[in-house]
Coordinates of C-alpha atoms in Angstrom, one line a residue:
M1 CA 85.9 114.7 114.1
P2 CA 89.5 114.1 115.1
G3 CA 90.8 110.7 114.0
P4 CA 93.1 108.1 115.6
V5 CA 96.3 109.7 114.2
D6 CA 95.8 113.0 116.0
D7 CA 93.6 111.9 118.9
P8 CA 94.7 108.5 120.1
R9 CA 92.5 106.4 122.3
P10 CA 94.0 105.1 125.6
S11 CA 95.1 101.6 126.2
R12 CA 93.8 99.2 128.9
Y13 CA 96.5 97.8 131.2
G14 CA 96.9 94.5 133.1
A15 CA 99.2 91.6 134.0
A16 CA 99.1 87.9 133.9
R17 CA 101.9 86.1 135.6
G18 CA 102.7 82.5 136.6
F19 CA 103.5 80.8 133.3
R20 CA 106.6 80.0 131.3
L21 CA 107.5 79.5 127.7
A22 CA 107.6 75.7 127.2
G23 CA 108.1 75.7 123.4
I24 CA 108.3 77.8 120.3
G25 CA 108.2 77.1 116.6
S26 CA 107.4 78.8 113.3
F27 CA 106.7 78.0 109.6
A28 CA 107.0 79.9 106.3
P29 CA 106.1 78.5 102.9
D30 CA 108.9 77.3 100.6
E31 CA 108.1 79.7 97.8
V32 CA 110.4 82.8 98.0
V33 CA 109.1 85.8 96.1
T34 CA 111.8 88.4 95.6
N35 CA 111.3 92.1 94.7
A36 CA 112.7 91.3 91.2
D37 CA 109.9 88.6 90.8
L38 CA 107.3 91.3 91.3
A39 CA 108.7 93.5 88.5
A40 CA 106.4 91.7 86.1
L41 CA 103.4 93.1 88.0
G42 CA 104.7 96.7 87.6
C43 CA 106.3 96.9 91.1
D44 CA 109.6 98.8 91.4
A45 CA 112.1 96.6 93.2
E46 CA 114.2 99.5 94.4
W47 CA 111.2 101.4 95.6
I48 CA 110.1 98.4 97.7
L49 CA 113.5 98.0 99.4
E50 CA 114.0 101.7 100.0
R51 CA 110.5 102.4 101.3
T52 CA 109.9 99.2 103.3
G53 CA 113.2 97.3 103.9
I54 CA 111.7 94.2 102.3
R55 CA 113.8 92.1 99.9
E56 CA 111.6 89.0 99.7
R57 CA 108.5 87.4 101.2
R58 CA 106.9 83.9 101.2
H59 CA 103.7 82.9 99.4
A60 CA 101.7 79.8 100.3
P61 CA 101.0 77.3 97.5
A62 CA 97.4 77.0 96.2
H63 CA 96.6 73.9 98.4
M64 CA 97.7 75.6 101.6
A65 CA 95.5 77.8 103.8
T66 CA 96.0 79.5 107.2
S67 CA 95.2 76.4 109.2
D68 CA 97.9 74.6 107.4
L69 CA 100.5 77.2 108.2
A70 CA 99.4 77.2 111.9
V71 CA 99.6 73.3 112.1
A72 CA 103.1 73.3 110.5
A73 CA 104.3 75.9 113.0
A74 CA 102.8 73.9 115.9
R75 CA 104.3 70.7 114.7
N76 CA 107.7 72.3 114.5
L77 CA 107.2 73.5 118.1
F78 CA 106.3 70.0 119.4
R79 CA 109.2 68.4 117.5
R80 CA 111.7 70.8 119.1
C81 CA 110.4 70.9 122.7
G82 CA 109.5 67.2 123.1
R83 CA 106.0 67.9 124.5
S84 CA 102.9 66.1 123.2
P85 CA 99.8 67.8 121.7
A86 CA 97.8 65.5 124.0
E87 CA 98.8 67.7 126.9
V88 CA 97.4 70.9 125.5
D89 CA 94.2 72.1 127.1
L90 CA 93.7 75.4 125.3
L91 CA 94.3 76.7 121.7
V92 CA 94.1 80.4 120.8
L93 CA 94.8 81.3 117.2
G94 CA 95.4 84.9 116.1
T95 CA 94.4 85.4 112.4
F96 CA 92.4 87.7 110.2
T97 CA 92.7 85.4 107.2
P98 CA 90.8 82.3 108.3
D99 CA 90.2 79.3 106.0
T100 CA 86.5 80.0 106.2
S101 CA 84.1 82.1 108.3
I102 CA 82.6 78.9 109.7
P103 CA 84.2 76.9 111.2
S104 CA 86.9 78.8 112.9
S105 CA 90.4 78.0 111.8
A106 CA 91.3 77.2 115.4
C107 CA 88.9 74.2 115.2
L108 CA 90.6 73.0 112.0
V109 CA 94.0 73.3 113.7
Q110 CA 92.6 71.5 116.8
A111 CA 91.4 68.6 114.6
Q112 CA 94.7 68.3 112.6
L113 CA 96.8 68.3 115.7
G114 CA 94.5 65.9 117.6
L115 CA 94.1 68.3 120.6
D116 CA 91.5 67.6 123.3
A117 CA 91.0 71.3 124.1
P118 CA 88.8 74.2 123.4
A119 CA 89.9 76.3 120.4
M120 CA 89.1 79.8 119.3
D121 CA 90.1 82.4 116.8
V122 CA 91.0 85.9 117.8
T123 CA 90.8 88.6 115.1
A124 CA 92.9 91.8 115.6
A125 CA 94.7 91.9 112.3
C126 CA 98.5 92.7 112.9
A127 CA 97.9 92.8 116.6
G128 CA 96.3 89.3 116.5
F129 CA 99.2 87.5 118.1
V130 CA 99.4 89.9 121.1
Y131 CA 95.7 89.7 121.6
A132 CA 95.8 85.9 121.4
L133 CA 98.8 85.8 123.9
V134 CA 97.0 88.1 126.4
T135 CA 93.8 86.0 126.1
A136 CA 95.6 82.7 126.8
A137 CA 97.5 84.4 129.6
Q138 CA 94.3 85.1 131.5
F139 CA 93.4 81.4 131.4
L140 CA 96.8 80.4 132.6
A141 CA 96.9 83.0 135.4
S142 CA 93.5 82.0 136.7
G143 CA 94.4 78.3 136.6
S144 CA 91.8 77.5 134.0
S145 CA 94.6 76.3 131.7
R146 CA 97.9 74.5 132.4
L147 CA 99.3 74.2 128.9
A148 CA 98.1 76.6 126.3
L149 CA 99.1 76.7 122.6
V150 CA 99.0 80.2 121.1
I151 CA 99.5 80.6 117.3
G152 CA 99.6 83.6 115.0
A153 CA 99.1 82.8 111.4
D154 CA 98.0 84.7 108.2
T155 CA 97.9 84.0 104.5
N156 CA 98.0 87.5 103.3
S157 CA 98.7 86.7 99.7
R158 CA 95.0 85.7 99.4
V159 CA 93.6 89.0 100.6
V160 CA 95.9 91.6 99.1
D161 CA 95.3 92.8 95.5
P162 CA 98.1 91.8 93.1
L163 CA 97.2 94.9 91.0
D164 CA 97.9 97.3 94.0
V165 CA 101.6 97.8 93.4
K166 CA 102.0 99.9 96.6
T167 CA 100.4 97.3 98.9
W168 CA 100.9 93.9 97.3
P169 CA 104.7 93.9 97.8
L170 CA 104.4 94.5 101.6
F171 CA 102.8 91.2 102.6
G172 CA 103.8 87.6 103.0
D173 CA 102.5 84.4 104.5
G174 CA 103.7 82.7 107.7
A175 CA 103.0 81.5 111.2
G176 CA 104.5 81.2 114.6
A177 CA 103.5 79.3 117.7
V178 CA 104.3 79.3 121.5
L179 CA 103.5 76.8 124.2
L180 CA 102.8 78.3 127.6
E181 CA 102.9 76.3 130.8
R182 CA 101.5 77.4 134.1
D183 CA 104.1 77.5 136.9
D184 CA 102.8 77.1 140.4
G185 CA 106.3 77.2 142.0
P186 CA 107.6 80.0 144.2
D187 CA 109.4 81.6 141.2
G188 CA 106.4 81.5 138.9
A189 CA 105.2 85.0 139.7
G190 CA 108.4 86.4 138.1
Y191 CA 107.4 84.9 134.7
G192 CA 104.7 85.6 132.3
L193 CA 103.2 88.9 131.3
L194 CA 104.6 91.4 133.8
A195 CA 102.4 94.0 132.1
H196 CA 100.3 94.2 129.0
A197 CA 98.4 97.0 127.2
L198 CA 95.6 96.5 124.7
G199 CA 93.6 99.1 122.8
S200 CA 91.4 99.7 119.8
D201 CA 89.9 102.6 117.8
G202 CA 87.3 101.8 115.3
R203 CA 87.3 105.4 114.0
G204 CA 90.2 104.2 111.9
A205 CA 88.4 101.1 110.5
E206 CA 88.5 102.4 106.9
L207 CA 92.3 102.8 107.0
L208 CA 92.8 99.0 106.7
V209 CA 89.7 97.2 105.3
C210 CA 88.5 94.4 103.1
P211 CA 85.2 96.0 102.0
M212 CA 83.5 92.8 100.7
S213 CA 84.4 90.2 103.2
G214 CA 81.4 89.8 105.5
T215 CA 77.8 90.6 106.2
R216 CA 78.0 94.3 105.5
R217 CA 78.7 93.8 101.9
P218 CA 78.2 90.2 100.8
V219 CA 80.0 88.9 97.8
S220 CA 78.5 90.1 94.5
A221 CA 79.6 90.2 90.8
E222 CA 79.6 94.0 91.0
G223 CA 81.9 94.0 94.0
L224 CA 84.2 91.5 92.4
A225 CA 84.5 93.7 89.4
R226 CA 85.6 96.5 91.7
R227 CA 88.0 94.2 93.4
E228 CA 86.4 94.9 96.8
Q229 CA 87.3 91.4 98.1
Y230 CA 90.9 92.7 98.6
M231 CA 92.5 94.7 101.4
R232 CA 92.6 98.4 101.0
M233 CA 95.2 100.4 103.0
E234 CA 95.8 104.1 103.6
G235 CA 99.5 103.6 103.9
R236 CA 100.6 107.1 104.8
A237 CA 98.1 107.5 107.6
V238 CA 98.7 104.0 109.0
F239 CA 102.5 104.7 108.9
K240 CA 102.2 107.9 111.0
W241 CA 99.8 106.3 113.5
A242 CA 101.8 103.2 113.9
I243 CA 105.1 104.9 114.9
R244 CA 103.5 107.2 117.4
L245 CA 101.2 104.5 118.8
A246 CA 103.9 101.8 119.2
A247 CA 106.5 104.1 120.8
D248 CA 104.0 105.5 123.3
N249 CA 102.5 102.0 124.1
I250 CA 105.9 100.4 124.6
A251 CA 107.1 103.1 126.9
A252 CA 104.0 102.9 129.0
V253 CA 103.9 99.1 129.3
V254 CA 107.6 99.0 130.3
E255 CA 106.9 101.6 133.0
R256 CA 103.9 99.6 134.2
A257 CA 106.1 96.6 134.6
G258 CA 108.4 98.6 136.8
L259 CA 111.4 98.2 134.5
S260 CA 113.6 100.5 132.5
M261 CA 114.4 100.0 128.8
D262 CA 117.9 98.7 129.5
R263 CA 116.3 95.7 131.5
I264 CA 114.6 94.4 128.3
D265 CA 116.6 91.8 126.5
A266 CA 114.9 92.1 123.1
F267 CA 112.1 94.1 121.5
V268 CA 110.0 92.1 119.1
L269 CA 107.8 94.5 117.1
H270 CA 105.3 93.6 114.4
Q271 CA 107.3 93.5 111.1
A272 CA 105.1 95.9 109.0
N273 CA 107.7 98.2 107.5
L274 CA 111.4 98.7 108.4
R275 CA 110.9 102.4 108.5
I276 CA 108.2 102.0 111.2
V277 CA 110.5 99.7 113.2
D278 CA 113.4 102.1 112.9
G279 CA 111.1 105.0 113.8
V280 CA 109.9 103.4 117.0
R281 CA 113.5 102.4 117.9
E282 CA 114.8 105.9 117.4
A283 CA 111.8 107.4 119.4
L284 CA 112.6 105.2 122.3
G285 CA 116.4 105.5 122.0
L286 CA 116.9 101.7 121.6
P287 CA 120.2 100.2 120.3
A288 CA 119.7 98.4 117.0
E289 CA 121.1 95.1 118.4
R290 CA 118.2 94.7 120.8
V291 CA 115.5 95.2 118.2
V292 CA 114.6 92.0 116.3
V293 CA 114.2 92.5 112.5
N294 CA 113.4 89.9 109.8
I295 CA 111.0 91.9 107.6
D296 CA 113.7 91.9 104.9
R297 CA 113.1 88.1 104.4
Y298 CA 109.4 87.6 105.2
G299 CA 107.6 90.9 104.7
N300 CA 104.5 91.6 106.7
T301 CA 103.0 88.3 107.9
S302 CA 100.4 90.0 110.1
S303 CA 99.6 87.7 113.1
G304 CA 102.5 85.5 112.2
S305 CA 105.0 88.4 112.4
I306 CA 105.8 88.5 116.1
P307 CA 106.1 84.8 116.9
L308 CA 108.1 84.2 113.6
A309 CA 110.6 86.9 114.7
L310 CA 110.6 85.7 118.3
D311 CA 111.4 82.1 117.1
E312 CA 114.3 83.4 115.1
A313 CA 115.7 85.3 118.1
W314 CA 115.3 82.2 120.2
S315 CA 117.1 80.0 117.6
E316 CA 119.9 82.5 117.3
G317 CA 120.4 82.6 121.1
R318 CA 119.4 86.3 121.4
V319 CA 116.8 85.3 123.9
G320 CA 116.2 82.2 126.1
P321 CA 114.6 80.9 129.2
G322 CA 114.2 83.8 131.7
S323 CA 114.7 86.5 129.1
T324 CA 112.5 89.5 129.3
V325 CA 111.1 90.7 125.9
V326 CA 108.7 93.4 124.7
V327 CA 106.2 92.4 122.0
C328 CA 104.2 95.0 120.2
G329 CA 101.7 94.7 117.4
C330 CA 99.4 97.2 115.8
G331 CA 97.2 97.3 112.7
G332 CA 93.7 97.0 111.3
G333 CA 90.8 97.7 113.5
L334 CA 92.5 99.9 114.4
A335 CA 93.9 97.6 117.2
W336 CA 97.1 97.4 119.1
G337 CA 98.8 95.5 121.9
S338 CA 102.1 95.4 123.8
A339 CA 103.4 93.2 126.6
V340 CA 106.5 92.9 128.7
W341 CA 107.0 89.1 128.8
T342 CA 109.5 87.1 130.9
L343 CA 109.9 83.9 129.0

């Protein structure tokens, strides 16, 4: 049977307008792990840089979990934008590395921030932030929410095998958060998600999987001996799929928004591998200066990747209020999502 690489599934399109970006923040742990630091594990520092573009990544200390990363990103957001957590009426957290299976990490974040709001996790691996963004956008567009907090956070260093020298160097830990406010004014329809596209293809489930992490294969001594609690990735197949999928998805969602590529101020792609980002950029004919890249310093932070990169672009003045950006994430599931977003 043809697989997702050669027979891609279609995306589902939509839009959700009428909200603006009211705040943005991010957080990465203090511990910097360089390629040279990984040499003791048998990793080739030059191979890592040449094949992925990664020079270093961040690892969370033992006492810190995904909810802690998410809370730190949110607190940085509130500190910068001057808004109060008490105003938030919805929290959506994108993550595939929750603190626990029960309760959700979103509930733990809600408690730590003191929110009076419903909270939910959204699991779509490296597409997690886009899925969370689109989910919250529906609440805002319908009027069910007026101020939504969307966070992407993952602690990948806990789920990737340190003995897997081809996969361990790719991943880091981090989080990013955005605060979205409904705009009922006459100009509000020009803001928000001008178009979005989501998709999934479970035929590729085995390409990115933690075999012993749920009810299919409960934790056992035998599984631990086989290191089945860790992520396994078919890197070559995922690489080929991601470039083709992201390029096609971005082109389609920009067209759906009624825009041309030169109307987009910045492209914020999931930071999985610099070769993937460059491959997508070349396929779409984009100038390098309009594609945000920070994978060299953070590695692949999964759900944290896009908001972390967007926050950097915001802080550097590359984007600001009224800018139109494209966000695109794809990964395990297989799942993917893109959106044309006027901030």
